[in-house]
Amino acid sequence: FTGLRVICVAFLAVKWTSPGFDAESLRGARVLVTGASTGIGEQIAYHYARYGAQIVITARREKVLQQVSEKCLSLGAQKALYIAGDMASESDPDKVVDFALAKLGGLDYLVLNHIGSSPFSMWDGDVEHTRWLMKVNFFSYVQMAWKALDSLEQSKGSLVIVSSVLGKMPAPFVAPYTSTKFALNGFFGALQHELSMKKSNVSISICTLGLIDTDSAMEKIRGIIDAKPYPATEAALNIIITGATRQLELYYPWSTYIMNLSKDWFPSVTNYVVQSSYNYSP
Ligand code: NDP
């Protein structure tokens, strides 16, 4: 066991020795952040603002976006613009990227983070909801990435995908959500290969997050799961650094990496632990 522990620690140390992050590289950077009216996306916008970036934020609620963009300006953003859009619509994903390209003259970072609301409960056969959620959480990501790719190629830019440990290992109560995150990991994992083979200038970072203390997440799990959440502001900073240093992936907190390994190495034990962590009786 001691030998195994040494190997694991050495492996993790190498894995998390990230290349140096230069905060100055974000001054004036042209950034589009989705799902930025609240939660992790809002915190991502504030961090970019502190670094002096030029930011476009989007979500559905215009009034809230206006408040977030005003705060971004007060924190030091060179520009903070907003555009309301519904990512379930066919045309809004393109409209939002076009707006950012026109207002900022191109993009250095596209941070795809938004999610549609989904019930935290056993699958009840609502196929229409799953189809809708796929549009919001997956197809709009694909559409926006494609629309921004030429500009990111020119700027040697980065595409940052906010995903979840539930995109690596399934869990109960979130069948539609977990499917959308698996789809993201599959699609953008394939695109990472293709861009690398084409020697593209664009980097893709896929961010695997564990439980984060956003209002929406906390409200969902209350009384059902008793787990320690991690701070949204720290998750947001890690996401930004991962994009800026062009790393392929982020695991935040680091225990999500262990969870990911354990589901392959010890599937029965992992399933038992996952199911036992729910306060549920049939
Ligand atoms: P929130 O629910 O707090 O925020 C979701 C954002 O998406 C809001 O800005 C919301 O704004 C926007 N949004 C919702 N529906 C739409 C829509 N139809 N069109 C456009 N925008 C929409 O989410 P979190 O901050 O908790 O999560 C952010 C990311 O982190 C997600 O990708 C999530 O999967 C990931 N993650 C979060 C975890 C957590 O525990 N919090 C754990 C693992 C991953 P508006 O209502 O104004 O449209």
mmCIF file of C-alpha atoms and ligand atoms in Angstrom:
data_model
loop_
_atom_site.group_PDB
_atom_site.id
_atom_site.type_symbol
_atom_site.label_atom_id
_atom_site.label_comp_id
_atom_site.label_asym_id
_atom_site.label_seq_id
_atom_site.Cartn_x
_atom_site.Cartn_y
_atom_site.Cartn_z
ATOM 1 C CA PHE A 1 0.000 0.000 0.000
ATOM 2 C CA THR A 2 2.890 2.382 0.798
ATOM 3 C CA GLY A 3 4.365 1.790 -2.663
ATOM 4 C CA LEU A 4 1.012 2.428 -4.303
ATOM 5 C CA ARG A 5 0.561 5.630 -2.304
ATOM 6 C CA VAL A 6 4.014 6.906 -3.366
ATOM 7 C CA ILE A 7 3.213 6.216 -7.016
ATOM 8 C CA CYS A 8 -0.156 7.992 -6.712
ATOM 9 C CA VAL A 9 1.345 11.047 -4.987
ATOM 10 C CA ALA A 10 4.156 11.302 -7.556
ATOM 11 C CA PHE A 11 1.658 10.971 -10.395
ATOM 12 C CA LEU A 12 -0.614 13.644 -8.962
ATOM 13 C CA ALA A 13 2.318 15.987 -8.315
ATOM 14 C CA VAL A 14 3.343 15.764 -11.980
ATOM 15 C CA LYS A 15 -0.246 16.080 -13.129
ATOM 16 C CA TRP A 16 -0.886 19.274 -11.155
ATOM 17 C CA THR A 17 2.398 21.031 -11.823
ATOM 18 C CA SER A 18 0.768 23.392 -14.267
ATOM 19 C CA PRO A 19 2.794 25.563 -16.627
ATOM 20 C CA GLY A 20 3.274 29.096 -15.287
ATOM 21 C CA PHE A 21 0.221 31.320 -15.394
ATOM 22 C CA ASP A 22 0.924 34.889 -16.554
ATOM 23 C CA ALA A 23 -1.924 37.104 -15.325
ATOM 24 C CA GLU A 24 -0.681 39.895 -17.635
ATOM 25 C CA SER A 25 -1.553 37.722 -20.639
ATOM 26 C CA LEU A 26 -5.230 38.325 -19.831
ATOM 27 C CA ARG A 27 -5.004 42.130 -19.920
ATOM 28 C CA GLY A 28 -7.075 43.190 -22.899
ATOM 29 C CA ALA A 29 -7.913 39.562 -23.775
ATOM 30 C CA ARG A 30 -11.192 39.288 -25.700
ATOM 31 C CA VAL A 31 -13.460 36.888 -23.855
ATOM 32 C CA LEU A 32 -16.985 35.534 -24.264
ATOM 33 C CA VAL A 33 -18.449 33.804 -21.174
ATOM 34 C CA THR A 34 -21.804 31.999 -21.334
ATOM 35 C CA GLY A 35 -24.114 31.391 -18.371
ATOM 36 C CA ALA A 36 -22.555 34.433 -16.720
ATOM 37 C CA SER A 37 -25.614 35.923 -14.999
ATOM 38 C CA THR A 38 -25.054 33.797 -11.896
ATOM 39 C CA GLY A 39 -23.037 30.954 -10.334
ATOM 40 C CA ILE A 40 -19.638 29.920 -11.664
ATOM 41 C CA GLY A 41 -20.046 31.881 -14.916
ATOM 42 C CA GLU A 42 -20.595 35.109 -12.978
ATOM 43 C CA GLN A 43 -17.425 34.430 -10.956
ATOM 44 C CA ILE A 44 -15.502 33.664 -14.166
ATOM 45 C CA ALA A 45 -16.574 37.072 -15.515
ATOM 46 C CA TYR A 46 -15.386 38.830 -12.325
ATOM 47 C CA HIS A 47 -11.968 37.148 -12.424
ATOM 48 C CA TYR A 48 -11.451 38.095 -16.081
ATOM 49 C CA ALA A 49 -12.537 41.620 -15.135
ATOM 50 C CA ARG A 50 -9.910 41.835 -12.369
ATOM 51 C CA TYR A 51 -7.290 40.790 -14.938
ATOM 52 C CA GLY A 52 -8.363 43.672 -17.191
ATOM 53 C CA ALA A 53 -9.955 41.610 -19.962
ATOM 54 C CA GLN A 54 -12.541 42.763 -22.525
ATOM 55 C CA ILE A 55 -15.611 40.723 -21.793
ATOM 56 C CA VAL A 56 -18.922 39.817 -23.378
ATOM 57 C CA ILE A 57 -21.305 37.917 -21.105
ATOM 58 C CA THR A 58 -24.514 36.136 -21.989
ATOM 59 C CA ALA A 59 -27.463 34.288 -20.395
ATOM 60 C CA ARG A 60 -31.237 34.786 -20.689
ATOM 61 C CA ARG A 61 -31.920 37.466 -18.032
ATOM 62 C CA GLU A 62 -30.928 40.843 -19.453
ATOM 63 C CA LYS A 63 -31.396 42.851 -16.240
ATOM 64 C CA VAL A 64 -29.094 40.543 -14.273
ATOM 65 C CA LEU A 65 -26.510 40.589 -17.072
ATOM 66 C CA GLN A 66 -26.538 44.378 -16.928
ATOM 67 C CA GLN A 67 -25.735 44.300 -13.193
ATOM 68 C CA VAL A 68 -22.945 41.739 -13.678
ATOM 69 C CA SER A 69 -21.396 43.772 -16.496
ATOM 70 C CA GLU A 70 -21.485 46.944 -14.367
ATOM 71 C CA LYS A 71 -19.659 45.088 -11.608
ATOM 72 C CA CYS A 72 -17.124 43.801 -14.163
ATOM 73 C CA LEU A 73 -16.357 47.399 -15.163
ATOM 74 C CA SER A 74 -15.946 48.427 -11.524
ATOM 75 C CA LEU A 75 -13.516 45.514 -11.013
ATOM 76 C CA GLY A 76 -11.287 46.631 -13.888
ATOM 77 C CA ALA A 77 -12.607 45.119 -17.123
ATOM 78 C CA GLN A 78 -11.499 47.121 -20.188
ATOM 79 C CA LYS A 79 -14.904 46.415 -21.712
ATOM 80 C CA ALA A 80 -17.954 44.612 -20.320
ATOM 81 C CA LEU A 81 -20.822 44.090 -22.733
ATOM 82 C CA TYR A 82 -23.804 41.802 -22.498
ATOM 83 C CA ILE A 83 -26.287 40.161 -24.809
ATOM 84 C CA ALA A 84 -29.316 38.135 -23.757
ATOM 85 C CA GLY A 85 -29.841 34.815 -25.519
ATOM 86 C CA ASP A 86 -31.624 31.513 -25.026
ATOM 87 C CA MET A 87 -29.322 28.617 -25.836
ATOM 88 C CA ALA A 88 -32.303 26.386 -26.580
ATOM 89 C CA SER A 89 -33.004 28.521 -29.637
ATOM 90 C CA GLU A 90 -31.625 27.592 -33.064
ATOM 91 C CA SER A 91 -30.337 31.074 -33.805
ATOM 92 C CA ASP A 92 -29.228 32.600 -30.468
ATOM 93 C CA PRO A 93 -25.932 30.681 -30.153
ATOM 94 C CA ASP A 94 -24.773 32.143 -33.500
ATOM 95 C CA LYS A 95 -26.207 35.559 -32.655
ATOM 96 C CA VAL A 96 -24.239 35.708 -29.393
ATOM 97 C CA VAL A 97 -20.912 34.732 -30.986
ATOM 98 C CA ASP A 98 -21.464 37.188 -33.865
ATOM 99 C CA PHE A 99 -22.134 39.952 -31.324
ATOM 100 C CA ALA A 100 -18.895 39.189 -29.437
ATOM 101 C CA LEU A 101 -16.835 39.001 -32.643
ATOM 102 C CA ALA A 102 -18.253 42.304 -33.871
ATOM 103 C CA LYS A 103 -17.932 44.200 -30.567
ATOM 104 C CA LEU A 104 -14.493 42.873 -29.596
ATOM 105 C CA GLY A 105 -13.039 42.488 -33.097
ATOM 106 C CA GLY A 106 -12.370 38.773 -32.523
ATOM 107 C CA LEU A 107 -12.049 36.355 -29.611
ATOM 108 C CA ASP A 108 -9.144 35.028 -27.552
ATOM 109 C CA TYR A 109 -11.265 32.921 -25.180
ATOM 110 C CA LEU A 110 -14.643 31.299 -25.554
ATOM 111 C CA VAL A 111 -15.781 29.944 -22.184
ATOM 112 C CA LEU A 112 -18.835 27.698 -22.558
ATOM 113 C CA ASN A 113 -20.412 27.261 -19.155
ATOM 114 C CA HIS A 114 -24.226 27.630 -19.280
ATOM 115 C CA ILE A 115 -26.678 24.860 -18.385
ATOM 116 C CA GLY A 116 -30.443 24.626 -18.554
ATOM 117 C CA SER A 117 -32.328 23.798 -15.402
ATOM 118 C CA SER A 118 -33.035 20.091 -14.896
ATOM 119 C CA PRO A 119 -34.855 18.249 -12.092
ATOM 120 C CA PHE A 120 -32.823 16.421 -9.451
ATOM 121 C CA SER A 121 -34.914 13.264 -9.273
ATOM 122 C CA MET A 122 -35.319 9.743 -10.617
ATOM 123 C CA TRP A 123 -35.822 9.527 -14.393
ATOM 124 C CA ASP A 124 -39.563 9.817 -15.056
ATOM 125 C CA GLY A 125 -39.597 9.224 -18.799
ATOM 126 C CA ASP A 126 -39.650 12.862 -19.875
ATOM 127 C CA VAL A 127 -37.951 12.457 -23.250
ATOM 128 C CA GLU A 128 -38.879 15.980 -24.354
ATOM 129 C CA HIS A 129 -36.992 17.496 -21.420
ATOM 130 C CA THR A 130 -33.889 15.442 -22.271
ATOM 131 C CA ARG A 131 -34.100 16.610 -25.888
ATOM 132 C CA TRP A 132 -34.410 20.239 -24.753
ATOM 133 C CA LEU A 133 -31.528 19.878 -22.293
ATOM 134 C CA MET A 134 -29.326 18.397 -25.022
ATOM 135 C CA LYS A 135 -30.007 21.519 -27.080
ATOM 136 C CA VAL A 136 -29.081 23.868 -24.249
ATOM 137 C CA ASN A 137 -26.167 21.972 -22.671
ATOM 138 C CA PHE A 138 -24.674 20.316 -25.746
ATOM 139 C CA PHE A 139 -25.787 21.420 -29.227
ATOM 140 C CA SER A 140 -25.414 25.124 -28.446
ATOM 141 C CA TYR A 141 -21.828 24.443 -27.283
ATOM 142 C CA VAL A 142 -21.053 22.721 -30.585
ATOM 143 C CA GLN A 143 -22.667 25.544 -32.565
ATOM 144 C CA MET A 144 -20.867 28.335 -30.698
ATOM 145 C CA ALA A 145 -17.498 26.572 -30.844
ATOM 146 C CA TRP A 146 -17.785 26.177 -34.621
ATOM 147 C CA LYS A 147 -18.837 29.806 -35.084
ATOM 148 C CA ALA A 148 -15.838 31.064 -33.056
ATOM 149 C CA LEU A 149 -13.219 28.633 -34.374
ATOM 150 C CA ASP A 150 -11.825 30.780 -37.215
ATOM 151 C CA SER A 151 -11.341 33.738 -34.929
ATOM 152 C CA LEU A 152 -9.720 31.572 -32.224
ATOM 153 C CA GLU A 153 -7.429 30.106 -34.901
ATOM 154 C CA GLN A 154 -6.287 33.605 -35.884
ATOM 155 C CA SER A 155 -5.745 34.728 -32.290
ATOM 156 C CA LYS A 156 -4.144 31.442 -31.100
ATOM 157 C CA GLY A 157 -7.054 31.369 -28.729
ATOM 158 C CA SER A 158 -8.659 28.893 -26.351
ATOM 159 C CA LEU A 159 -11.948 27.154 -26.054
ATOM 160 C CA VAL A 160 -12.865 26.336 -22.456
ATOM 161 C CA ILE A 161 -15.588 23.768 -21.782
ATOM 162 C CA VAL A 162 -17.090 23.655 -18.305
ATOM 163 C CA SER A 163 -18.043 20.043 -17.669
ATOM 164 C CA SER A 164 -18.606 17.895 -14.620
ATOM 165 C CA VAL A 165 -17.455 14.743 -12.893
ATOM 166 C CA LEU A 166 -20.942 13.597 -13.955
ATOM 167 C CA GLY A 167 -19.612 13.710 -17.515
ATOM 168 C CA LYS A 168 -17.105 11.015 -16.503
ATOM 169 C CA MET A 169 -19.146 8.862 -14.144
ATOM 170 C CA PRO A 170 -22.949 8.543 -14.127
ATOM 171 C CA ALA A 171 -24.880 9.131 -10.919
ATOM 172 C CA PRO A 172 -28.544 8.741 -9.947
ATOM 173 C CA PHE A 173 -31.109 11.593 -10.089
ATOM 174 C CA VAL A 174 -29.431 13.386 -13.016
ATOM 175 C CA ALA A 175 -29.838 11.122 -16.061
ATOM 176 C CA PRO A 176 -30.574 13.931 -18.588
ATOM 177 C CA TYR A 177 -27.861 16.224 -17.152
ATOM 178 C CA THR A 178 -25.189 13.544 -16.979
ATOM 179 C CA SER A 179 -25.936 12.582 -20.621
ATOM 180 C CA THR A 180 -25.322 16.130 -21.792
ATOM 181 C CA LYS A 181 -21.980 16.241 -19.962
ATOM 182 C CA PHE A 182 -20.895 12.864 -21.395
ATOM 183 C CA ALA A 183 -21.782 14.217 -24.833
ATOM 184 C CA LEU A 184 -19.636 17.315 -24.240
ATOM 185 C CA ASN A 185 -16.654 15.248 -23.090
ATOM 186 C CA GLY A 186 -16.969 12.968 -26.113
ATOM 187 C CA PHE A 187 -17.358 15.713 -28.691
ATOM 188 C CA PHE A 188 -14.717 18.095 -27.393
ATOM 189 C CA GLY A 189 -12.345 15.220 -26.560
ATOM 190 C CA ALA A 190 -12.547 14.191 -30.239
ATOM 191 C CA LEU A 191 -12.058 17.808 -31.317
ATOM 192 C CA GLN A 192 -8.946 18.072 -29.126
ATOM 193 C CA HIS A 193 -7.443 15.187 -31.129
ATOM 194 C CA GLU A 194 -8.453 16.649 -34.481
ATOM 195 C CA LEU A 195 -7.103 20.140 -33.762
ATOM 196 C CA SER A 196 -3.845 18.662 -32.512
ATOM 197 C CA MET A 197 -3.507 16.458 -35.638
ATOM 198 C CA LYS A 198 -4.190 19.513 -37.845
ATOM 199 C CA LYS A 199 -1.605 21.501 -35.849
ATOM 200 C CA SER A 200 -4.278 24.068 -35.102
ATOM 201 C CA ASN A 201 -3.505 27.142 -33.000
ATOM 202 C CA VAL A 202 -6.609 26.580 -30.890
ATOM 203 C CA SER A 203 -6.405 24.859 -27.504
ATOM 204 C CA ILE A 204 -9.373 23.138 -25.879
ATOM 205 C CA SER A 205 -9.570 22.795 -22.100
ATOM 206 C CA ILE A 206 -12.196 20.464 -20.636
ATOM 207 C CA CYS A 207 -12.937 21.279 -16.991
ATOM 208 C CA THR A 208 -14.234 18.523 -14.730
ATOM 209 C CA LEU A 209 -15.868 20.014 -11.657
ATOM 210 C CA GLY A 210 -17.148 18.392 -8.483
ATOM 211 C CA LEU A 211 -19.834 19.870 -6.247
ATOM 212 C CA ILE A 212 -19.604 23.689 -6.256
ATOM 213 C CA ASP A 213 -21.529 25.945 -3.864
ATOM 214 C CA THR A 214 -23.729 27.764 -6.404
ATOM 215 C CA ASP A 215 -27.304 28.539 -5.334
ATOM 216 C CA SER A 216 -28.805 26.285 -7.994
ATOM 217 C CA ALA A 217 -26.655 23.270 -7.043
ATOM 218 C CA MET A 218 -27.144 23.729 -3.304
ATOM 219 C CA GLU A 219 -30.905 24.048 -3.678
ATOM 220 C CA LYS A 220 -31.070 20.807 -5.679
ATOM 221 C CA ILE A 221 -29.115 18.555 -3.332
ATOM 222 C CA ARG A 222 -30.495 19.942 -0.050
ATOM 223 C CA GLY A 223 -31.769 17.087 2.136
ATOM 224 C CA ILE A 224 -30.724 14.476 -0.452
ATOM 225 C CA ILE A 225 -26.918 14.520 -0.465
ATOM 226 C CA ASP A 226 -24.701 15.630 2.377
ATOM 227 C CA ALA A 227 -21.421 16.513 0.668
ATOM 228 C CA LYS A 228 -18.944 19.333 1.047
ATOM 229 C CA PRO A 229 -19.223 21.862 -1.781
ATOM 230 C CA TYR A 230 -16.245 23.846 -3.084
ATOM 231 C CA PRO A 231 -16.311 27.627 -3.617
ATOM 232 C CA ALA A 232 -17.513 28.911 -6.990
ATOM 233 C CA THR A 233 -14.950 31.714 -7.036
ATOM 234 C CA GLU A 234 -12.070 29.205 -6.662
ATOM 235 C CA ALA A 235 -13.568 26.916 -9.305
ATOM 236 C CA ALA A 236 -13.842 29.934 -11.627
ATOM 237 C CA LEU A 237 -10.211 30.944 -11.088
ATOM 238 C CA ASN A 238 -9.018 27.402 -11.778
ATOM 239 C CA ILE A 239 -11.051 27.352 -14.995
ATOM 240 C CA ILE A 240 -9.497 30.625 -16.182
ATOM 241 C CA ILE A 241 -5.954 29.488 -15.374
ATOM 242 C CA THR A 242 -6.520 26.171 -17.153
ATOM 243 C CA GLY A 243 -7.621 28.050 -20.292
ATOM 244 C CA ALA A 244 -4.815 30.615 -20.095
ATOM 245 C CA THR A 245 -2.153 27.926 -19.706
ATOM 246 C CA ARG A 246 -3.729 25.893 -22.520
ATOM 247 C CA GLN A 247 -4.021 22.714 -20.463
ATOM 248 C CA LEU A 248 -6.137 19.922 -21.903
ATOM 249 C CA GLU A 249 -8.036 19.329 -18.708
ATOM 250 C CA LEU A 250 -8.818 20.494 -15.208
ATOM 251 C CA TYR A 251 -10.053 18.419 -12.289
ATOM 252 C CA TYR A 252 -11.448 20.655 -9.548
ATOM 253 C CA PRO A 253 -11.387 19.734 -6.742
ATOM 254 C CA TRP A 254 -8.572 17.213 -7.273
ATOM 255 C CA SER A 255 -10.691 14.474 -5.639
ATOM 256 C CA THR A 256 -12.772 14.376 -8.849
ATOM 257 C CA TYR A 257 -9.726 12.830 -10.506
ATOM 258 C CA ILE A 258 -9.628 10.075 -7.897
ATOM 259 C CA MET A 259 -13.385 9.519 -8.287
ATOM 260 C CA ASN A 260 -12.876 9.171 -12.012
ATOM 261 C CA LEU A 261 -10.132 6.573 -11.520
ATOM 262 C CA SER A 262 -12.016 4.694 -8.852
ATOM 263 C CA LYS A 263 -15.082 4.117 -11.015
ATOM 264 C CA ASP A 264 -12.852 2.226 -13.506
ATOM 265 C CA TRP A 265 -10.627 0.483 -11.000
ATOM 266 C CA PHE A 266 -13.216 -0.397 -8.345
ATOM 267 C CA PRO A 267 -16.638 -0.165 -10.028
ATOM 268 C CA SER A 268 -18.668 -2.089 -7.429
ATOM 269 C CA VAL A 269 -17.206 -0.197 -4.485
ATOM 270 C CA THR A 270 -17.666 3.117 -6.287
ATOM 271 C CA ASN A 271 -21.288 2.308 -7.132
ATOM 272 C CA TYR A 272 -21.941 1.371 -3.515
ATOM 273 C CA VAL A 273 -20.396 4.613 -2.234
ATOM 274 C CA VAL A 274 -22.303 6.735 -4.788
ATOM 275 C CA GLN A 275 -25.682 5.144 -4.046
ATOM 276 C CA SER A 276 -25.120 5.261 -0.275
ATOM 277 C CA SER A 277 -24.474 8.985 -0.386
ATOM 278 C CA TYR A 278 -28.134 9.635 -1.337
ATOM 279 C CA ASN A 279 -30.796 10.064 1.297
ATOM 280 C CA TYR A 280 -33.407 7.944 -0.508
ATOM 281 C CA SER A 281 -35.781 5.164 0.403
ATOM 282 C CA PRO A 282 -38.150 3.679 -2.212
HETATM 283 P P1 NDP B 1 -26.111 28.006 -12.512
HETATM 284 O O1 NDP B 1 -27.415 27.285 -12.564
HETATM 285 O O2 NDP B 1 -25.763 28.770 -11.291
HETATM 286 O O3 NDP B 1 -26.010 29.001 -13.756
HETATM 287 C C1 NDP B 1 -26.454 28.612 -15.012
HETATM 288 C C2 NDP B 1 -26.267 29.767 -15.967
HETATM 289 O O4 NDP B 1 -26.783 29.384 -17.240
HETATM 290 C C3 NDP B 1 -27.005 31.019 -15.539
HETATM 291 O O5 NDP B 1 -26.252 32.155 -15.880
HETATM 292 C C4 NDP B 1 -28.294 30.975 -16.362
HETATM 293 O O6 NDP B 1 -28.761 32.305 -16.539
HETATM 294 C C5 NDP B 1 -27.773 30.356 -17.666
HETATM 295 N N1 NDP B 1 -28.821 29.663 -18.405
HETATM 296 C C6 NDP B 1 -29.771 28.822 -17.936
HETATM 297 N N2 NDP B 1 -30.570 28.410 -18.930
HETATM 298 C C7 NDP B 1 -30.137 29.028 -20.057
HETATM 299 C C8 NDP B 1 -30.569 29.038 -21.410
HETATM 300 N N3 NDP B 1 -31.631 28.328 -21.818
HETATM 301 N N4 NDP B 1 -29.905 29.809 -22.304
HETATM 302 C C9 NDP B 1 -28.844 30.546 -21.916
HETATM 303 N N5 NDP B 1 -28.372 30.581 -20.652
HETATM 304 C C10 NDP B 1 -29.021 29.824 -19.732
HETATM 305 O O7 NDP B 1 -24.995 26.903 -12.840
HETATM 306 P P2 NDP B 1 -23.581 26.654 -12.104
HETATM 307 O O8 NDP B 1 -22.873 27.940 -11.984
HETATM 308 O O9 NDP B 1 -23.810 25.825 -10.899
HETATM 309 O O10 NDP B 1 -22.842 25.729 -13.177
HETATM 310 C C11 NDP B 1 -22.022 26.305 -14.176
HETATM 311 C C12 NDP B 1 -21.320 25.198 -14.917
HETATM 312 O O11 NDP B 1 -20.577 24.390 -13.997
HETATM 313 C C13 NDP B 1 -22.269 24.252 -15.656
HETATM 314 O O12 NDP B 1 -21.723 23.875 -16.891
HETATM 315 C C14 NDP B 1 -22.341 23.054 -14.725
HETATM 316 O O13 NDP B 1 -22.658 21.854 -15.393
HETATM 317 C C15 NDP B 1 -20.928 23.037 -14.176
HETATM 318 N N6 NDP B 1 -20.848 22.305 -12.924
HETATM 319 C C16 NDP B 1 -21.433 22.823 -11.791
HETATM 320 C C17 NDP B 1 -21.398 22.119 -10.610
HETATM 321 C C18 NDP B 1 -22.011 22.644 -9.349
HETATM 322 O O14 NDP B 1 -22.032 21.900 -8.344
HETATM 323 N N7 NDP B 1 -22.485 23.886 -9.305
HETATM 324 C C19 NDP B 1 -20.765 20.793 -10.533
HETATM 325 C C20 NDP B 1 -20.179 20.358 -11.782
HETATM 326 C C21 NDP B 1 -20.228 21.098 -12.920
HETATM 327 P P3 NDP B 1 -30.239 32.732 -16.951
HETATM 328 O O15 NDP B 1 -31.167 32.056 -15.994
HETATM 329 O O16 NDP B 1 -30.196 34.220 -16.808
HETATM 330 O O17 NDP B 1 -30.410 32.300 -18.369
#
